[in-house]
Amino acid sequence: MSLVTKGIHHITSMVNSAQRTLDFYSGVLGLRLVKKTVNFDRPEVYHLYFGDSAGAPGTLLTFFPWANQPHGRIGTGQVGTARLAVPDVSLGFWRERLKAFDIPFQAGSVFGEPVLFFEDPDGLRLDLVGIQTETRGEAFGAIGREQAIIGLAGAVLLSSQPERTADVLRDLLGMEEIARDKGRIRFRSSGEKGSLIDIAIHPEIRGLMGAGTVHHIAWRAKDEAELLRWRERIMEQGFTPTEVKNRNYFEAVYFKEPGEILFEIATDPPGFAVDEATDELGDHLMLPPWLESERDRFEDLLPALEPRTP
Ligand code: ZN
């Protein structure tokens, strides 16, 4: 039986300030903070998850905020841009909103779709992609349903070996190549959100990991049984996956693809309501069971976060 990912589960980036990231992604862009936890591999650092109010796969941007981390450089071996979908009729609203917050942007188009190109406070590249759709996001603060971010549109990959990364998207992840021009190869996966993946054909600069760069991109698996099949397939194609890791909200396997980008396969279940009521997602510091005994230490160590809606 063939395996096909539905698309992006989440994109995880490194930043310098937890509060500034909360202010930007929630306060300015209107995403919900759906989980406030720690980096399980390095628990003195937060792991903040933003998305729709349920934290659905395909809507998630996540962050490791660490004040002392040197700035990185966006380039090969990384995801270059996270692309967010909005109804095309809302782009006028978003131009005004970015101006109101003094966020510089450029307007253009990619494969015929209108796009606003801008950066977050750490320099992470973001696209607001105007798509023709009846689907709407969720109202939040000053952002109405007609304008709200619907979820991820996709991502731009900056591979050090673009054609080999294209092979991985096609032969391993089961995506379909749907367009190619002088700058990008576009692939489509089967899901409704986070399903259009672009590979830059001529990325220019070598990436350097650090604040203001993407750490990894995760692709959706249906459940743990499917994740184990993905793991087998990764090995069959000559790559080296990690063991299955318990991320509390999903199970995950990681591997480096040939273009040096860190890929993760993550299960849709159990999701973010596994340890917190749906209407309280993101309100409390949540720790996995194996770190709960050290809660006092983490609460002292991690900076307080204040949700603010301008
Ligand atoms: Zn991840």
PDB file of C-alpha atoms and ligand atoms in Angstrom:
ATOM      1  CA  MET A   1       0.000   0.000   0.000  1.00  0.00           C
ATOM      2  CA  SER A   2       1.389   3.371  -0.922  1.00  0.00           C
ATOM      3  CA  LEU A   3       2.133   6.018   1.665  1.00  0.00           C
ATOM      4  CA  VAL A   4       1.225   9.624   0.950  1.00  0.00           C
ATOM      5  CA  THR A   5       1.597  12.437   3.464  1.00  0.00           C
ATOM      6  CA  LYS A   6      -1.270  14.911   3.678  1.00  0.00           C
ATOM      7  CA  GLY A   7       1.318  17.689   3.898  1.00  0.00           C
ATOM      8  CA  ILE A   8       2.876  19.826   6.603  1.00  0.00           C
ATOM      9  CA  HIS A   9       2.139  18.919  10.218  1.00  0.00           C
ATOM     10  CA  HIS A  10       4.169  21.825  11.660  1.00  0.00           C
ATOM     11  CA  ILE A  11       7.192  24.038  11.017  1.00  0.00           C
ATOM     12  CA  THR A  12       9.543  24.723  13.940  1.00  0.00           C
ATOM     13  CA  SER A  13      11.854  27.748  14.135  1.00  0.00           C
ATOM     14  CA  MET A  14      14.393  29.260  16.506  1.00  0.00           C
ATOM     15  CA  VAL A  15      13.878  32.749  17.892  1.00  0.00           C
ATOM     16  CA  ASN A  16      15.330  34.974  20.619  1.00  0.00           C
ATOM     17  CA  SER A  17      12.292  36.124  22.601  1.00  0.00           C
ATOM     18  CA  ALA A  18       9.227  34.189  23.758  1.00  0.00           C
ATOM     19  CA  GLN A  19       7.142  37.303  24.502  1.00  0.00           C
ATOM     20  CA  ARG A  20       8.018  38.996  21.209  1.00  0.00           C
ATOM     21  CA  THR A  21       7.083  35.805  19.348  1.00  0.00           C
ATOM     22  CA  LEU A  22       3.759  35.612  21.210  1.00  0.00           C
ATOM     23  CA  ASP A  23       3.062  39.297  20.483  1.00  0.00           C
ATOM     24  CA  PHE A  24       3.758  38.810  16.783  1.00  0.00           C
ATOM     25  CA  TYR A  25       2.162  35.476  15.924  1.00  0.00           C
ATOM     26  CA  SER A  26      -0.826  35.856  18.199  1.00  0.00           C
ATOM     27  CA  GLY A  27      -1.182  39.620  18.626  1.00  0.00           C
ATOM     28  CA  VAL A  28      -0.444  40.683  15.042  1.00  0.00           C
ATOM     29  CA  LEU A  29      -1.211  37.598  12.931  1.00  0.00           C
ATOM     30  CA  GLY A  30      -4.071  36.236  15.043  1.00  0.00           C
ATOM     31  CA  LEU A  31      -2.843  32.680  15.564  1.00  0.00           C
ATOM     32  CA  ARG A  32      -3.706  30.950  18.854  1.00  0.00           C
ATOM     33  CA  LEU A  33      -1.073  29.879  21.313  1.00  0.00           C
ATOM     34  CA  VAL A  34      -2.243  26.262  21.639  1.00  0.00           C
ATOM     35  CA  LYS A  35       0.561  24.851  23.765  1.00  0.00           C
ATOM     36  CA  LYS A  36       3.080  26.340  26.139  1.00  0.00           C
ATOM     37  CA  THR A  37       5.556  23.599  26.925  1.00  0.00           C
ATOM     38  CA  VAL A  38       9.307  23.024  26.892  1.00  0.00           C
ATOM     39  CA  ASN A  39      11.687  21.641  24.283  1.00  0.00           C
ATOM     40  CA  PHE A  40      11.676  17.984  25.348  1.00  0.00           C
ATOM     41  CA  ASP A  41      15.325  17.581  24.272  1.00  0.00           C
ATOM     42  CA  ARG A  42      16.387  20.755  26.052  1.00  0.00           C
ATOM     43  CA  PRO A  43      13.751  21.530  28.668  1.00  0.00           C
ATOM     44  CA  GLU A  44      15.217  24.831  29.890  1.00  0.00           C
ATOM     45  CA  VAL A  45      13.888  26.327  26.622  1.00  0.00           C
ATOM     46  CA  TYR A  46      10.179  26.882  25.863  1.00  0.00           C
ATOM     47  CA  HIS A  47       8.433  25.143  22.996  1.00  0.00           C
ATOM     48  CA  LEU A  48       5.533  27.361  21.902  1.00  0.00           C
ATOM     49  CA  TYR A  49       2.921  26.049  19.453  1.00  0.00           C
ATOM     50  CA  PHE A  50       0.671  28.394  17.443  1.00  0.00           C
ATOM     51  CA  GLY A  51      -2.162  27.392  15.118  1.00  0.00           C
ATOM     52  CA  ASP A  52      -5.936  27.300  14.951  1.00  0.00           C
ATOM     53  CA  SER A  53      -7.856  26.966  18.232  1.00  0.00           C
ATOM     54  CA  ALA A  54      -7.644  23.158  18.113  1.00  0.00           C
ATOM     55  CA  GLY A  55      -4.001  23.087  17.043  1.00  0.00           C
ATOM     56  CA  ALA A  56      -4.896  21.114  13.923  1.00  0.00           C
ATOM     57  CA  PRO A  57      -1.994  19.701  11.898  1.00  0.00           C
ATOM     58  CA  GLY A  58      -1.446  21.926   8.870  1.00  0.00           C
ATOM     59  CA  THR A  59      -2.023  25.100  10.907  1.00  0.00           C
ATOM     60  CA  LEU A  60       0.972  24.860  13.265  1.00  0.00           C
ATOM     61  CA  LEU A  61       4.019  27.101  13.579  1.00  0.00           C
ATOM     62  CA  THR A  62       6.174  26.262  16.591  1.00  0.00           C
ATOM     63  CA  PHE A  63       9.138  28.006  18.205  1.00  0.00           C
ATOM     64  CA  PHE A  64      12.125  27.428  20.463  1.00  0.00           C
ATOM     65  CA  PRO A  65      12.741  30.871  22.017  1.00  0.00           C
ATOM     66  CA  TRP A  66      16.193  31.232  23.565  1.00  0.00           C
ATOM     67  CA  ALA A  67      17.537  34.707  24.365  1.00  0.00           C
ATOM     68  CA  ASN A  68      21.264  33.860  24.156  1.00  0.00           C
ATOM     69  CA  GLN A  69      21.183  32.057  20.861  1.00  0.00           C
ATOM     70  CA  PRO A  70      23.301  33.723  18.144  1.00  0.00           C
ATOM     71  CA  HIS A  71      21.505  34.756  14.999  1.00  0.00           C
ATOM     72  CA  GLY A  72      21.619  32.261  12.120  1.00  0.00           C
ATOM     73  CA  ARG A  73      21.486  32.805   8.383  1.00  0.00           C
ATOM     74  CA  ILE A  74      18.681  31.671   6.119  1.00  0.00           C
ATOM     75  CA  GLY A  75      20.008  29.443   3.358  1.00  0.00           C
ATOM     76  CA  THR A  76      20.460  25.903   2.127  1.00  0.00           C
ATOM     77  CA  GLY A  77      19.656  23.020   4.437  1.00  0.00           C
ATOM     78  CA  GLN A  78      16.634  24.885   5.777  1.00  0.00           C
ATOM     79  CA  VAL A  79      13.040  25.765   5.128  1.00  0.00           C
ATOM     80  CA  GLY A  80      13.327  29.305   3.749  1.00  0.00           C
ATOM     81  CA  THR A  81       9.745  30.522   4.066  1.00  0.00           C
ATOM     82  CA  ALA A  82       6.611  29.484   5.924  1.00  0.00           C
ATOM     83  CA  ARG A  83       3.577  30.319   3.786  1.00  0.00           C
ATOM     84  CA  LEU A  84       0.238  31.196   5.418  1.00  0.00           C
ATOM     85  CA  ALA A  85      -3.082  31.052   3.569  1.00  0.00           C
ATOM     86  CA  VAL A  86      -5.693  33.824   3.778  1.00  0.00           C
ATOM     87  CA  PRO A  87      -8.772  34.425   1.598  1.00  0.00           C
ATOM     88  CA  ASP A  88      -7.613  36.450  -1.426  1.00  0.00           C
ATOM     89  CA  VAL A  89     -10.238  39.126  -0.669  1.00  0.00           C
ATOM     90  CA  SER A  90      -8.510  39.834   2.661  1.00  0.00           C
ATOM     91  CA  LEU A  91      -5.128  40.932   1.293  1.00  0.00           C
ATOM     92  CA  GLY A  92      -6.138  44.621   1.424  1.00  0.00           C
ATOM     93  CA  PHE A  93      -6.896  44.199   5.131  1.00  0.00           C
ATOM     94  CA  TRP A  94      -3.492  42.564   5.694  1.00  0.00           C
ATOM     95  CA  ARG A  95      -1.624  45.329   3.848  1.00  0.00           C
ATOM     96  CA  GLU A  96      -3.199  47.863   6.193  1.00  0.00           C
ATOM     97  CA  ARG A  97      -2.568  45.716   9.255  1.00  0.00           C
ATOM     98  CA  LEU A  98       1.132  45.208   8.453  1.00  0.00           C
ATOM     99  CA  LYS A  99       1.472  48.968   7.818  1.00  0.00           C
ATOM    100  CA  ALA A 100      -0.256  49.732  11.136  1.00  0.00           C
ATOM    101  CA  PHE A 101       2.366  47.628  12.947  1.00  0.00           C
ATOM    102  CA  ASP A 102       5.270  49.125  10.915  1.00  0.00           C
ATOM    103  CA  ILE A 103       6.067  45.758   9.377  1.00  0.00           C
ATOM    104  CA  PRO A 104       7.705  46.222   5.963  1.00  0.00           C
ATOM    105  CA  PHE A 105       6.320  44.002   3.200  1.00  0.00           C
ATOM    106  CA  GLN A 106       6.431  43.538  -0.546  1.00  0.00           C
ATOM    107  CA  ALA A 107       3.522  42.517  -2.722  1.00  0.00           C
ATOM    108  CA  GLY A 108       3.933  40.113  -5.616  1.00  0.00           C
ATOM    109  CA  SER A 109       2.728  36.790  -6.864  1.00  0.00           C
ATOM    110  CA  VAL A 110       3.898  33.166  -6.969  1.00  0.00           C
ATOM    111  CA  PHE A 111       2.470  30.749  -9.548  1.00  0.00           C
ATOM    112  CA  GLY A 112      -0.339  33.253 -10.186  1.00  0.00           C
ATOM    113  CA  GLU A 113      -1.406  33.696  -6.563  1.00  0.00           C
ATOM    114  CA  PRO A 114      -1.083  37.104  -4.869  1.00  0.00           C
ATOM    115  CA  VAL A 115       1.383  37.153  -1.971  1.00  0.00           C
ATOM    116  CA  LEU A 116       2.544  39.595   0.707  1.00  0.00           C
ATOM    117  CA  PHE A 117       6.185  38.866   1.579  1.00  0.00           C
ATOM    118  CA  PHE A 118       7.403  39.953   5.025  1.00  0.00           C
ATOM    119  CA  GLU A 119       9.472  38.868   8.023  1.00  0.00           C
ATOM    120  CA  ASP A 120       8.815  38.197  11.676  1.00  0.00           C
ATOM    121  CA  PRO A 121      10.768  40.140  14.371  1.00  0.00           C
ATOM    122  CA  ASP A 122      13.626  37.574  14.232  1.00  0.00           C
ATOM    123  CA  GLY A 123      13.870  37.764  10.442  1.00  0.00           C
ATOM    124  CA  LEU A 124      11.989  34.531   9.652  1.00  0.00           C
ATOM    125  CA  ARG A 125      10.487  34.819   6.158  1.00  0.00           C
ATOM    126  CA  LEU A 126       6.720  34.621   5.896  1.00  0.00           C
ATOM    127  CA  ASP A 127       4.297  34.770   2.978  1.00  0.00           C
ATOM    128  CA  LEU A 128       0.628  35.648   3.270  1.00  0.00           C
ATOM    129  CA  VAL A 129      -0.850  33.879   0.255  1.00  0.00           C
ATOM    130  CA  GLY A 130      -4.254  35.024  -1.023  1.00  0.00           C
ATOM    131  CA  ILE A 131      -6.143  31.905  -2.055  1.00  0.00           C
ATOM    132  CA  GLN A 132      -9.549  31.540  -3.688  1.00  0.00           C
ATOM    133  CA  THR A 133     -11.529  29.513  -1.200  1.00  0.00           C
ATOM    134  CA  GLU A 134     -14.813  29.330   0.671  1.00  0.00           C
ATOM    135  CA  THR A 135     -12.909  28.077   3.727  1.00  0.00           C
ATOM    136  CA  ARG A 136     -12.520  30.609   6.507  1.00  0.00           C
ATOM    137  CA  GLY A 137     -10.311  30.797   9.590  1.00  0.00           C
ATOM    138  CA  GLU A 138     -11.313  31.892  13.082  1.00  0.00           C
ATOM    139  CA  ALA A 139     -11.944  35.467  14.216  1.00  0.00           C
ATOM    140  CA  PHE A 140      -9.461  36.681  16.831  1.00  0.00           C
ATOM    141  CA  GLY A 141      -9.191  40.184  18.320  1.00  0.00           C
ATOM    142  CA  ALA A 142      -9.341  42.751  15.508  1.00  0.00           C
ATOM    143  CA  ILE A 143      -9.156  40.033  12.837  1.00  0.00           C
ATOM    144  CA  GLY A 144     -12.526  38.819  11.551  1.00  0.00           C
ATOM    145  CA  ARG A 145     -13.381  35.447  10.013  1.00  0.00           C
ATOM    146  CA  GLU A 146     -13.200  36.908   6.512  1.00  0.00           C
ATOM    147  CA  GLN A 147      -9.576  37.907   7.087  1.00  0.00           C
ATOM    148  CA  ALA A 148      -8.194  35.302   9.445  1.00  0.00           C
ATOM    149  CA  ILE A 149      -5.314  33.033   8.554  1.00  0.00           C
ATOM    150  CA  ILE A 150      -6.802  29.689   7.499  1.00  0.00           C
ATOM    151  CA  GLY A 151      -3.682  27.624   8.068  1.00  0.00           C
ATOM    152  CA  LEU A 152      -0.430  26.902   6.325  1.00  0.00           C
ATOM    153  CA  ALA A 153      -0.478  27.251   2.548  1.00  0.00           C
ATOM    154  CA  GLY A 154       2.871  25.516   2.302  1.00  0.00           C
ATOM    155  CA  ALA A 155       6.582  26.197   2.536  1.00  0.00           C
ATOM    156  CA  VAL A 156       9.614  27.012   0.426  1.00  0.00           C
ATOM    157  CA  LEU A 157      12.503  24.561   0.866  1.00  0.00           C
ATOM    158  CA  LEU A 158      16.090  25.749   0.373  1.00  0.00           C
ATOM    159  CA  SER A 159      17.802  22.490  -0.413  1.00  0.00           C
ATOM    160  CA  SER A 160      21.539  22.132  -1.071  1.00  0.00           C
ATOM    161  CA  GLN A 161      20.538  19.505  -3.689  1.00  0.00           C
ATOM    162  CA  PRO A 162      17.161  20.626  -5.075  1.00  0.00           C
ATOM    163  CA  GLU A 163      16.660  17.726  -7.507  1.00  0.00           C
ATOM    164  CA  ARG A 164      17.445  15.142  -4.829  1.00  0.00           C
ATOM    165  CA  THR A 165      15.024  16.822  -2.425  1.00  0.00           C
ATOM    166  CA  ALA A 166      12.455  16.719  -5.233  1.00  0.00           C
ATOM    167  CA  ASP A 167      13.049  12.951  -5.434  1.00  0.00           C
ATOM    168  CA  VAL A 168      12.368  12.655  -1.694  1.00  0.00           C
ATOM    169  CA  LEU A 169       9.102  14.598  -1.926  1.00  0.00           C
ATOM    170  CA  ARG A 170       8.003  12.455  -4.859  1.00  0.00           C
ATOM    171  CA  ASP A 171       9.325   8.983  -4.057  1.00  0.00           C
ATOM    172  CA  LEU A 172       9.310   8.981  -0.272  1.00  0.00           C
ATOM    173  CA  LEU A 173       6.564  11.421   0.787  1.00  0.00           C
ATOM    174  CA  GLY A 174       4.288  10.586  -2.137  1.00  0.00           C
ATOM    175  CA  MET A 175       3.780  14.144  -3.398  1.00  0.00           C
ATOM    176  CA  GLU A 176       3.030  15.097  -6.971  1.00  0.00           C
ATOM    177  CA  GLU A 177       5.017  17.638  -9.003  1.00  0.00           C
ATOM    178  CA  ILE A 178       2.453  20.089 -10.366  1.00  0.00           C
ATOM    179  CA  ALA A 179       4.472  23.038 -11.663  1.00  0.00           C
ATOM    180  CA  ARG A 180       7.990  24.123 -12.487  1.00  0.00           C
ATOM    181  CA  ASP A 181       9.332  27.504 -13.556  1.00  0.00           C
ATOM    182  CA  LYS A 182      12.770  29.080 -13.546  1.00  0.00           C
ATOM    183  CA  GLY A 183      12.743  29.605  -9.802  1.00  0.00           C
ATOM    184  CA  ARG A 184      10.768  26.812  -8.157  1.00  0.00           C
ATOM    185  CA  ILE A 185       9.496  23.275  -8.421  1.00  0.00           C
ATOM    186  CA  ARG A 186       6.039  22.985  -6.858  1.00  0.00           C
ATOM    187  CA  PHE A 187       4.741  19.806  -5.288  1.00  0.00           C
ATOM    188  CA  ARG A 188       1.274  19.050  -3.948  1.00  0.00           C
ATOM    189  CA  SER A 189       0.308  16.623  -1.218  1.00  0.00           C
ATOM    190  CA  SER A 190      -3.176  15.358  -0.500  1.00  0.00           C
ATOM    191  CA  GLY A 191      -4.282  17.506   2.480  1.00  0.00           C
ATOM    192  CA  GLU A 192      -6.395  20.636   2.483  1.00  0.00           C
ATOM    193  CA  LYS A 193      -3.858  22.721   4.451  1.00  0.00           C
ATOM    194  CA  GLY A 194      -0.078  22.928   4.233  1.00  0.00           C
ATOM    195  CA  SER A 195      -0.061  20.944   1.030  1.00  0.00           C
ATOM    196  CA  LEU A 196       1.849  23.075  -1.527  1.00  0.00           C
ATOM    197  CA  ILE A 197       5.599  22.637  -1.180  1.00  0.00           C
ATOM    198  CA  ASP A 198       8.018  24.671  -3.288  1.00  0.00           C
ATOM    199  CA  ILE A 199      11.673  23.790  -3.769  1.00  0.00           C
ATOM    200  CA  ALA A 200      13.878  26.745  -4.746  1.00  0.00           C
ATOM    201  CA  ILE A 201      15.891  25.597  -7.769  1.00  0.00           C
ATOM    202  CA  HIS A 202      18.807  28.007  -7.283  1.00  0.00           C
ATOM    203  CA  PRO A 203      19.219  28.781  -3.584  1.00  0.00           C
ATOM    204  CA  GLU A 204      22.224  31.059  -3.255  1.00  0.00           C
ATOM    205  CA  ILE A 205      23.495  31.120   0.289  1.00  0.00           C
ATOM    206  CA  ARG A 206      24.547  28.355   2.626  1.00  0.00           C
ATOM    207  CA  GLY A 207      22.343  28.309   5.704  1.00  0.00           C
ATOM    208  CA  LEU A 208      23.641  28.680   9.241  1.00  0.00           C
ATOM    209  CA  MET A 209      21.505  27.426  12.089  1.00  0.00           C
ATOM    210  CA  GLY A 210      20.546  29.977  14.743  1.00  0.00           C
ATOM    211  CA  ALA A 211      17.844  32.402  15.813  1.00  0.00           C
ATOM    212  CA  GLY A 212      15.745  33.596  12.894  1.00  0.00           C
ATOM    213  CA  THR A 213      15.978  30.302  10.993  1.00  0.00           C
ATOM    214  CA  VAL A 214      13.731  27.267  10.660  1.00  0.00           C
ATOM    215  CA  HIS A 215      14.889  24.227  12.643  1.00  0.00           C
ATOM    216  CA  HIS A 216      12.819  21.540  10.889  1.00  0.00           C
ATOM    217  CA  ILE A 217       9.629  20.780   9.002  1.00  0.00           C
ATOM    218  CA  ALA A 218       7.270  17.967   9.999  1.00  0.00           C
ATOM    219  CA  TRP A 219       5.076  15.968   7.618  1.00  0.00           C
ATOM    220  CA  ARG A 220       1.788  14.344   8.612  1.00  0.00           C
ATOM    221  CA  ALA A 221       1.322  10.645   9.361  1.00  0.00           C
ATOM    222  CA  LYS A 222      -2.160   9.300  10.101  1.00  0.00           C
ATOM    223  CA  ASP A 223      -1.283   7.341  13.241  1.00  0.00           C
ATOM    224  CA  GLU A 224       1.477   5.414  14.958  1.00  0.00           C
ATOM    225  CA  ALA A 225       1.070   2.326  12.750  1.00  0.00           C
ATOM    226  CA  GLU A 226       1.559   4.504   9.692  1.00  0.00           C
ATOM    227  CA  LEU A 227       4.533   6.250  11.341  1.00  0.00           C
ATOM    228  CA  LEU A 228       6.253   2.881  11.715  1.00  0.00           C
ATOM    229  CA  ARG A 229       5.673   2.231   8.013  1.00  0.00           C
ATOM    230  CA  TRP A 230       7.121   5.651   7.198  1.00  0.00           C
ATOM    231  CA  ARG A 231      10.161   4.759   9.288  1.00  0.00           C
ATOM    232  CA  GLU A 232      10.623   1.533   7.301  1.00  0.00           C
ATOM    233  CA  ARG A 233      10.325   3.418   4.059  1.00  0.00           C
ATOM    234  CA  ILE A 234      12.882   6.049   5.138  1.00  0.00           C
ATOM    235  CA  MET A 235      15.363   3.215   5.777  1.00  0.00           C
ATOM    236  CA  GLU A 236      14.502   1.446   2.501  1.00  0.00           C
ATOM    237  CA  GLN A 237      15.413   4.644   0.650  1.00  0.00           C
ATOM    238  CA  GLY A 238      18.805   4.757   2.323  1.00  0.00           C
ATOM    239  CA  PHE A 239      18.243   7.415   4.979  1.00  0.00           C
ATOM    240  CA  THR A 240      18.759   7.136   8.712  1.00  0.00           C
ATOM    241  CA  PRO A 241      15.696   7.840  10.838  1.00  0.00           C
ATOM    242  CA  THR A 242      15.728   8.346  14.599  1.00  0.00           C
ATOM    243  CA  GLU A 243      13.793   6.012  16.862  1.00  0.00           C
ATOM    244  CA  VAL A 244      10.140   6.938  17.344  1.00  0.00           C
ATOM    245  CA  LYS A 245      10.076   9.818  19.854  1.00  0.00           C
ATOM    246  CA  ASN A 246       7.141  10.517  22.139  1.00  0.00           C
ATOM    247  CA  ARG A 247       6.335  14.239  21.794  1.00  0.00           C
ATOM    248  CA  ASN A 248       3.261  13.933  24.050  1.00  0.00           C
ATOM    249  CA  TYR A 249       0.994  15.591  21.432  1.00  0.00           C
ATOM    250  CA  PHE A 250       2.241  13.357  18.597  1.00  0.00           C
ATOM    251  CA  GLU A 251       4.790  10.623  17.915  1.00  0.00           C
ATOM    252  CA  ALA A 252       7.712  11.570  15.694  1.00  0.00           C
ATOM    253  CA  VAL A 253      10.631  10.293  13.640  1.00  0.00           C
ATOM    254  CA  TYR A 254      13.363  12.576  12.266  1.00  0.00           C
ATOM    255  CA  PHE A 255      15.824  12.253   9.390  1.00  0.00           C
ATOM    256  CA  LYS A 256      18.117  14.466   7.310  1.00  0.00           C
ATOM    257  CA  GLU A 257      17.138  14.518   3.656  1.00  0.00           C
ATOM    258  CA  PRO A 258      19.913  14.779   1.020  1.00  0.00           C
ATOM    259  CA  GLY A 259      19.506  18.554   0.709  1.00  0.00           C
ATOM    260  CA  GLU A 260      20.443  18.817   4.439  1.00  0.00           C
ATOM    261  CA  ILE A 261      16.985  19.873   5.631  1.00  0.00           C
ATOM    262  CA  LEU A 262      15.833  18.177   8.852  1.00  0.00           C
ATOM    263  CA  PHE A 263      12.567  16.372   8.109  1.00  0.00           C
ATOM    264  CA  GLU A 264      10.227  14.977  10.754  1.00  0.00           C
ATOM    265  CA  ILE A 265       7.247  12.674  10.301  1.00  0.00           C
ATOM    266  CA  ALA A 266       4.633  13.382  13.008  1.00  0.00           C
ATOM    267  CA  THR A 267       1.343  11.653  13.781  1.00  0.00           C
ATOM    268  CA  ASP A 268      -1.950  13.587  13.775  1.00  0.00           C
ATOM    269  CA  PRO A 269      -3.078  11.999  17.078  1.00  0.00           C
ATOM    270  CA  PRO A 270      -3.355  12.403  19.994  1.00  0.00           C
ATOM    271  CA  GLY A 271      -3.254  16.213  19.551  1.00  0.00           C
ATOM    272  CA  PHE A 272      -3.129  19.110  21.974  1.00  0.00           C
ATOM    273  CA  ALA A 273      -6.218  18.354  24.079  1.00  0.00           C
ATOM    274  CA  VAL A 274      -4.454  15.308  25.539  1.00  0.00           C
ATOM    275  CA  ASP A 275      -3.330  17.214  28.677  1.00  0.00           C
ATOM    276  CA  GLU A 276      -5.386  20.443  28.712  1.00  0.00           C
ATOM    277  CA  ALA A 277      -9.056  21.369  28.212  1.00  0.00           C
ATOM    278  CA  THR A 278      -9.798  22.516  24.636  1.00  0.00           C
ATOM    279  CA  ASP A 279     -10.848  25.997  25.780  1.00  0.00           C
ATOM    280  CA  GLU A 280      -7.697  26.395  27.894  1.00  0.00           C
ATOM    281  CA  LEU A 281      -5.113  25.356  25.305  1.00  0.00           C
ATOM    282  CA  GLY A 282      -1.970  27.424  25.753  1.00  0.00           C
ATOM    283  CA  ASP A 283      -3.017  28.933  29.083  1.00  0.00           C
ATOM    284  CA  HIS A 284      -0.768  26.878  31.354  1.00  0.00           C
ATOM    285  CA  LEU A 285       2.780  25.596  31.281  1.00  0.00           C
ATOM    286  CA  MET A 286       2.348  21.952  30.346  1.00  0.00           C
ATOM    287  CA  LEU A 287       5.132  19.466  31.016  1.00  0.00           C
ATOM    288  CA  PRO A 288       5.362  15.860  29.884  1.00  0.00           C
ATOM    289  CA  PRO A 289       4.954  13.334  32.736  1.00  0.00           C
ATOM    290  CA  TRP A 290       8.706  12.655  32.908  1.00  0.00           C
ATOM    291  CA  LEU A 291       9.481  16.356  33.637  1.00  0.00           C
ATOM    292  CA  GLU A 292       6.568  17.080  35.993  1.00  0.00           C
ATOM    293  CA  SER A 293       8.709  16.481  39.117  1.00  0.00           C
ATOM    294  CA  GLU A 294      10.915  19.430  38.066  1.00  0.00           C
ATOM    295  CA  ARG A 295       8.021  21.856  37.506  1.00  0.00           C
ATOM    296  CA  ASP A 296       9.180  24.384  40.147  1.00  0.00           C
ATOM    297  CA  ARG A 297      12.566  24.658  38.511  1.00  0.00           C
ATOM    298  CA  PHE A 298      11.091  25.286  35.041  1.00  0.00           C
ATOM    299  CA  GLU A 299       8.578  27.814  36.328  1.00  0.00           C
ATOM    300  CA  ASP A 300      11.474  29.775  37.891  1.00  0.00           C
ATOM    301  CA  LEU A 301      13.692  29.449  34.843  1.00  0.00           C
ATOM    302  CA  LEU A 302      11.303  30.267  32.001  1.00  0.00           C
ATOM    303  CA  PRO A 303      10.286  33.903  31.437  1.00  0.00           C
ATOM    304  CA  ALA A 304       6.655  34.759  32.254  1.00  0.00           C
ATOM    305  CA  LEU A 305       4.472  35.188  29.159  1.00  0.00           C
ATOM    306  CA  GLU A 306       1.613  37.628  28.853  1.00  0.00           C
ATOM    307  CA  PRO A 307      -0.944  37.145  26.045  1.00  0.00           C
ATOM    308  CA  ARG A 308      -1.698  40.604  24.596  1.00  0.00           C
ATOM    309  CA  THR A 309      -4.162  41.390  21.856  1.00  0.00           C
ATOM    310  CA  PRO A 310      -3.569  44.833  20.350  1.00  0.00           C
TER     311      PRO A 310
HETATM  312 ZN    ZN B   1       8.774  19.053  15.165  1.00  0.00          ZN
END
